[in-house]
Amino acid sequence: MDLEFLHELNTQARTKIVMLILDGLGGLPAEAGGRTELETARTPNLDALAERSALGLSEPVGPGITVESGPGHLALFGYDPLQYRIGRGVLEAVGIGFDLQSEDIAVRGNYCRVDEAGVVTDRRAGRIPDAISREISKQLNTRIEDVTFFVETVREHRLAIILRGAGLSPEVSNTDPAKNGHKPLPLQALAPQAEKTARLLNQFLERSSQVIRNHIPEPPANMLLLRGFDRYPHFPLFPDIYGLRAAAIAVHPTYRGIAKLVGMQVLPVEGATAADEFSSLEKHWEGFDFFYLHIKNTDLAGEDGDFARKVAVIEEVDGLIPRLLALHPDVVIIGGDHSTPALLKGHSWHPVPTLIFSPDVRADGIHEFGERACGRGSLGTLPARNIMPIALANAGRLMKWSG
Amino acid sequence: MDLEFLHELNTQARTKIVMLILDGLGGLPAEAGGRTELETARTPNLDALAERSALGLSEPVGPGITVESGPGHLALFGYDPLQYRIGRGVLEAVGIGFDLQSEDIAVRGNYCRVDEAGVVTDRRAGRIPDAISREISKQLNTRIEDVTFFVETVREHRLAIILRGAGLSPEVSNTDPAKNGHKPLPLQALAPQAEKTARLLNQFLERSSQVIRNHIPEPPANMLLLRGFDRYPHFPLFPDIYGLRAAAIAVHPTYRGIAKLVGMQVLPVEGATAADEFSSLEKHWEGFDFFYLHIKNTDLAGEDGDFARKVAVIEEVDGLIPRLLALHPDVVIIGGDHSTPALLKGHSWHPVPTLIFSPDVRADGIHEFGERACGRGSLGTLPARNIMPIALANAGRLMKWSG
């Protein structure tokens, strides 16, 4: 639905909604005819909740389209990702709490390795340890002409690089070839007003390579890849659209970033486990109407091709469901921002198992939370951005529309 | 999805996609509570493939909308048929290999019979034999003022009529009443610039009736019906949009025409049976990434109201599936451009059974290819133009989208 239309129908209620997102939840059987990760996992609590819920399969952007986390989450929050776009660099910068200013240009950087011929052999530089990554980043901070370059390690090989200065433009091309086995792409201005930006970025890349070569002993990375140049976007804010005091509980910076960007309050988490996140939920239960709770490890296990670990993460989360239900939420959404089948070791286009529970939901009575069970559910295959309106309705937060 | 968006995400892969279209595949039970044509047919090969596939029901244009072949096929090829329109005459002209020029006006003609009161008693003139149809057409070729009229038999009663000359316009009304038992509609200009066209067409229709009456002994047809005036459209081409070397295997001119119009290479078929079409597929397997293979006889049997014959055609195609699978295609789509239930003796709005197979598809595990089985599938009821993006994703031909 159109966000303005939903805003118009908004009505207040004393109800609470929890959106529990298992990143990359959807999967595939390890072998034909077998069970997916979610179907394999022993999930008595999710299965019992599924029986009292409406089930379906959600598509973040459209049929066949594989998404990154940014558009995947925007869709879950009810925004059309084709209309509302966030540059990847902005997402990373906001995620680490960098105070991005209106004219800054942010870009996502990756430490990588290239061979002697200049071909990228590892786009993630072996997921280098945070401490080493931070040490390198510190040395790459610099100033060229009137432009300051902030280089911030997000996690492992992942960087947010921010350019601050006059006359900059985000209209420059990416250098990340997106796959190993290719050379980095040349960084070029895509519009006349971006020529200064391109020129300084090329100097920055050249200088960065030298600094790494000359100052880092046995560098695990020897190159920077850049993608997703953009400025801070100004979207309609989630709390305003839906009339919800909204909180985000997430450990990974990207997800804290996107939540902040749509105006959610990002809550502190003591520790980094799923149980720690649930503790934060319990602690802040009284203060908010909507909680987005993000579990990252399902996606990481999927990306690593580790079927068994993904199963284990799902079972870990299943074990926490009683703590969630003990809070008596009025509406519970359980789903994912995209699929990450261990079989494919990456994000995929497959629609994502989704459950919506409330006392007023028309339950499908299917005693299983899994891909095929959700494929039989009454929500059918639904655009992910339909989830919020259905949840709001179940929460008694949308008025009757008289035309 | 938007074609430009899909084009943007396009990435190359060494994968092959086969789209097998059984024209008018969807059906209805001959009696309430019974089985449809597809459900009645013994289809062990399709059923086995269905079990390893994702199933759904496709809608060419929208709920309740019955389509002709043109929009039905455009949707299968991923085009929005409400946005991309092909005049019926253009479709026929291109289908028979007529060299349509940019300013030509093409219209679909039917030989028909009218009674003494001028009421159409048979819109298809008993599907008159090709040889007789061609003989009549030859005599109808003419020139009026500066406009040349090309009259070309497509097959049986079906004609492509092309007007070539200065100052013509396709904005004239159809004369085909679309049903028997009605008089032909008057041919009128729908815009001032079409008045010359309407005037000459009315002279042409008058002359054609006289020629048929005066020069054909015992004419099986005594009138011409016209519908679908248009010029040659210029659509984005299928091979460019999707980055696929695309081939079409079809015996009937209309389908060869539409494939050519979207830029597919139309392959020769030695013979006219389904088996002959599969031989062409085998012969040209190495040269292309995408094959559209069209089976016409399901639709013809449906139009004739011949339930048993439609069942037999489906069983004939089922017997050829092993030859298709022996080629090891990466993605197989099996579906139809619309339903043609024998019960209704014509095209219908009912959604069309659809199967998408690939090693990476999330199979529904339903061991049956039929209307109700597909209704339980995870693809749900889907717009036909979603089929291509899903097939491309399964073929590894769409990049991840980062927003």
Tab-separated table of N, CA and C in Angstrom, chain A residues 95-167:
chain	number	residue	atom	x	y	z
A	95	GLY	N	25.112	2.931	10.086
A	95	GLY	CA	25.148	1.746	10.946
A	95	GLY	C	26.198	1.824	12.034
A	96	ILE	N	27.348	2.443	11.750
A	96	ILE	CA	28.389	2.517	12.787
A	96	ILE	C	28.262	3.789	13.607
A	97	GLY	N	27.183	4.502	13.378
A	97	GLY	CA	26.945	5.690	14.181
A	97	GLY	C	27.727	6.899	13.698
A	98	PHE	N	28.243	6.847	12.500
A	98	PHE	CA	28.960	8.004	11.945
A	98	PHE	C	27.951	9.126	11.719
A	99	ASP	N	28.336	10.339	12.131
A	99	ASP	CA	27.401	11.460	12.036
A	99	ASP	C	27.426	12.038	10.615
A	100	LEU	N	26.692	11.405	9.733
A	100	LEU	CA	26.706	11.778	8.319
A	100	LEU	C	26.020	13.126	8.126
A	101	GLN	N	26.705	14.036	7.456
A	101	GLN	CA	26.109	15.351	7.203
A	101	GLN	C	25.498	15.401	5.812
A	102	SER	N	24.652	16.358	5.626
A	102	SER	CA	23.791	16.404	4.455
A	102	SER	C	24.543	16.380	3.118
A	103	GLU	N	25.719	17.024	3.052
A	103	GLU	CA	26.448	17.083	1.779
A	103	GLU	C	27.544	16.025	1.670
A	104	ASP	N	27.756	15.243	2.729
A	104	ASP	CA	28.769	14.187	2.684
A	104	ASP	C	28.425	13.148	1.608
A	105	ILE	N	29.474	12.546	1.051
A	105	ILE	CA	29.280	11.403	0.150
A	105	ILE	C	29.782	10.168	0.898
A	106	ALA	N	28.942	9.140	0.986
A	106	ALA	CA	29.366	7.910	1.661
A	106	ALA	C	29.453	6.786	0.637
A	107	VAL	N	30.439	5.912	0.843
A	107	VAL	CA	30.593	4.766	-0.067
A	107	VAL	C	31.001	3.546	0.750
A	108	ARG	N	30.534	2.392	0.349
A	108	ARG	CA	30.942	1.141	0.979
A	108	ARG	C	32.282	0.715	0.403
A	109	GLY	N	33.229	0.427	1.300
A	109	GLY	CA	34.534	-0.080	0.863
A	109	GLY	C	34.722	-1.511	1.329
A	110	ASN	N	35.493	-2.265	0.580
A	110	ASN	CA	35.916	-3.622	0.962
A	110	ASN	C	37.436	-3.679	0.896
A	111	TYR	N	38.082	-4.161	1.963
A	111	TYR	CA	39.476	-4.569	1.781
A	111	TYR	C	39.459	-5.854	0.976
A	112	CYS	N	40.362	-5.950	-0.005
A	112	CYS	CA	40.402	-7.166	-0.828
A	112	CYS	C	41.851	-7.509	-1.146
A	113	ARG	N	42.030	-8.626	-1.792
A	113	ARG	CA	43.355	-8.996	-2.294
A	113	ARG	C	43.313	-9.055	-3.815
A	114	VAL	N	44.351	-8.498	-4.435
A	114	VAL	CA	44.510	-8.664	-5.881
A	114	VAL	C	45.830	-9.387	-6.112
A	115	ASP	N	45.931	-10.154	-7.211
A	115	ASP	CA	47.199	-10.831	-7.518
A	115	ASP	C	48.111	-9.898	-8.320
A	116	GLU	N	49.243	-10.424	-8.771
A	116	GLU	CA	50.213	-9.549	-9.448
A	116	GLU	C	49.674	-8.961	-10.750
A	117	ALA	N	48.733	-9.673	-11.369
A	117	ALA	CA	48.139	-9.170	-12.614
A	117	ALA	C	47.016	-8.168	-12.334
A	118	GLY	N	46.745	-7.923	-11.041
A	118	GLY	CA	45.699	-6.948	-10.707
A	118	GLY	C	44.308	-7.544	-10.637
A	119	VAL	N	44.232	-8.883	-10.690
A	119	VAL	CA	42.924	-9.551	-10.630
A	119	VAL	C	42.543	-9.785	-9.161
A	120	VAL	N	41.284	-9.512	-8.833
A	120	VAL	CA	40.817	-9.708	-7.458
A	120	VAL	C	40.741	-11.206	-7.164
A	121	THR	N	41.491	-11.647	-6.163
A	121	THR	CA	41.458	-13.071	-5.812
A	121	THR	C	40.567	-13.318	-4.600
A	122	ASP	N	40.367	-12.280	-3.763
A	122	ASP	CA	39.471	-12.444	-2.616
A	122	ASP	C	38.848	-11.092	-2.291
A	123	ARG	N	37.561	-10.948	-2.611
A	123	ARG	CA	36.871	-9.674	-2.410
A	123	ARG	C	36.720	-9.318	-0.938
A	124	ARG	N	36.967	-10.300	-0.046
A	124	ARG	CA	36.767	-10.035	1.382
A	124	ARG	C	38.068	-10.165	2.168
A	125	ALA	N	39.185	-10.300	1.429
A	125	ALA	CA	40.491	-10.418	2.089
A	125	ALA	C	40.423	-11.385	3.259
A	126	GLY	N	39.800	-12.523	3.022
A	126	GLY	CA	39.716	-13.565	4.060
A	126	GLY	C	38.982	-13.115	5.308
A	127	ARG	N	38.033	-12.167	5.153
A	127	ARG	CA	37.325	-11.611	6.323
A	127	ARG	C	38.328	-11.283	7.425
A	128	ILE	N	39.244	-10.349	7.170
A	128	ILE	CA	40.335	-10.044	8.104
A	128	ILE	C	39.792	-9.616	9.469
A	129	PRO	N	40.548	-9.917	10.541
A	129	PRO	CA	40.086	-9.589	11.896
A	129	PRO	C	39.843	-8.084	12.051
A	130	ASP	N	38.851	-7.754	12.866
A	130	ASP	CA	38.481	-6.354	13.092
A	130	ASP	C	39.683	-5.495	13.506
A	131	ALA	N	40.496	-6.010	14.405
A	131	ALA	CA	41.590	-5.191	14.953
A	131	ALA	C	42.558	-4.769	13.850
A	132	ILE	N	42.905	-5.716	12.989
A	132	ILE	CA	43.831	-5.404	11.889
A	132	ILE	C	43.172	-4.449	10.909
A	133	SER	N	41.893	-4.718	10.621
A	133	SER	CA	41.158	-3.857	9.707
A	133	SER	C	41.154	-2.412	10.224
A	134	ARG	N	40.882	-2.269	11.507
A	134	ARG	CA	40.857	-0.920	12.101
A	134	ARG	C	42.223	-0.250	12.036
A	135	GLU	N	43.286	-1.042	12.243
A	135	GLU	CA	44.648	-0.509	12.214
A	135	GLU	C	44.960	0.058	10.819
A	136	ILE	N	44.575	-0.690	9.780
A	136	ILE	CA	44.816	-0.202	8.416
A	136	ILE	C	43.979	1.045	8.153
A	137	SER	N	42.701	0.992	8.521
A	137	SER	CA	41.788	2.107	8.250
A	137	SER	C	42.324	3.408	8.832
A	138	LYS	N	42.882	3.311	10.073
A	138	LYS	CA	43.400	4.497	10.751
A	138	LYS	C	44.434	5.210	9.872
A	139	GLN	N	45.265	4.401	9.185
A	139	GLN	CA	46.334	4.991	8.375
A	139	GLN	C	45.830	5.534	7.030
A	140	LEU	N	44.620	5.154	6.660
A	140	LEU	CA	44.114	5.606	5.352
A	140	LEU	C	43.331	6.913	5.448
A	141	ASN	N	42.963	7.308	6.674
A	141	ASN	CA	42.318	8.615	6.842
A	141	ASN	C	43.241	9.681	6.289
A	142	THR	N	42.685	10.582	5.496
A	142	THR	CA	43.564	11.585	4.887
A	142	THR	C	42.770	12.791	4.420
A	143	ARG	N	43.491	13.750	3.904
A	143	ARG	CA	42.859	14.933	3.337
A	143	ARG	C	43.534	15.188	1.990
A	144	ILE	N	42.773	15.349	0.927
A	144	ILE	CA	43.328	15.667	-0.385
A	144	ILE	C	42.633	16.936	-0.865
A	145	GLU	N	43.444	17.956	-1.208
A	145	GLU	CA	42.920	19.291	-1.485
A	145	GLU	C	42.012	19.716	-0.322
A	146	ASP	N	40.770	20.096	-0.605
A	146	ASP	CA	39.902	20.548	0.496
A	146	ASP	C	38.949	19.455	0.983
A	147	VAL	N	39.243	18.193	0.598
A	147	VAL	CA	38.309	17.108	0.935
A	147	VAL	C	38.911	16.170	1.982
A	148	THR	N	38.126	15.914	3.036
A	148	THR	CA	38.550	14.976	4.080
A	148	THR	C	37.986	13.588	3.771
A	149	PHE	N	38.841	12.583	3.869
A	149	PHE	CA	38.424	11.186	3.681
A	149	PHE	C	38.416	10.493	5.038
A	150	PHE	N	37.228	10.095	5.501
A	150	PHE	CA	37.119	9.302	6.723
A	150	PHE	C	37.017	7.829	6.317
A	151	VAL	N	37.934	7.002	6.851
A	151	VAL	CA	37.891	5.564	6.540
A	151	VAL	C	37.580	4.820	7.833
A	152	GLU	N	36.415	4.172	7.876
A	152	GLU	CA	35.940	3.540	9.108
A	152	GLU	C	35.688	2.056	8.883
A	153	THR	N	36.350	1.226	9.678
A	153	THR	CA	36.054	-0.210	9.609
A	153	THR	C	34.673	-0.461	10.217
A	154	VAL	N	33.809	-1.160	9.459
A	154	VAL	CA	32.499	-1.542	9.968
A	154	VAL	C	32.642	-2.858	10.724
A	155	ARG	N	33.275	-3.805	10.072
A	155	ARG	CA	33.462	-5.146	10.621
A	155	ARG	C	34.323	-5.883	9.605
A	156	GLU	N	35.348	-6.575	10.086
A	156	GLU	CA	36.213	-7.368	9.199
A	156	GLU	C	36.666	-6.524	8.011
A	157	HIS	N	36.376	-6.993	6.783
A	157	HIS	CA	36.845	-6.314	5.569
A	157	HIS	C	35.958	-5.142	5.174
A	158	ARG	N	34.863	-4.939	5.890
A	158	ARG	CA	33.853	-3.969	5.446
A	158	ARG	C	34.091	-2.570	5.993
A	159	LEU	N	34.051	-1.592	5.090
A	159	LEU	CA	34.374	-0.212	5.444
A	159	LEU	C	33.252	0.727	5.051
A	160	ALA	N	33.161	1.819	5.815
A	160	ALA	CA	32.392	2.975	5.364
A	160	ALA	C	33.414	4.070	5.098
A	161	ILE	N	33.384	4.650	3.917
A	161	ILE	CA	34.296	5.737	3.590
A	161	ILE	C	33.448	6.970	3.304
A	162	ILE	N	33.780	8.045	3.980
A	162	ILE	CA	32.972	9.257	3.842
A	162	ILE	C	33.857	10.395	3.323
A	163	LEU	N	33.371	11.083	2.314
A	163	LEU	CA	34.073	12.241	1.753
A	163	LEU	C	33.336	13.497	2.202
A	164	ARG	N	34.093	14.436	2.776
A	164	ARG	CA	33.474	15.689	3.216
A	164	ARG	C	34.248	16.855	2.621
A	165	GLY	N	33.552	17.722	1.900
A	165	GLY	CA	34.222	18.868	1.288
A	165	GLY	C	33.296	19.533	0.294
A	166	ALA	N	33.786	20.539	-0.390
A	166	ALA	CA	32.928	21.301	-1.301
A	166	ALA	C	32.918	20.682	-2.702
A	167	GLY	N	31.808	20.819	-3.407
A	167	GLY	CA	31.736	20.456	-4.828
A	167	GLY	C	31.819	18.970	-5.103
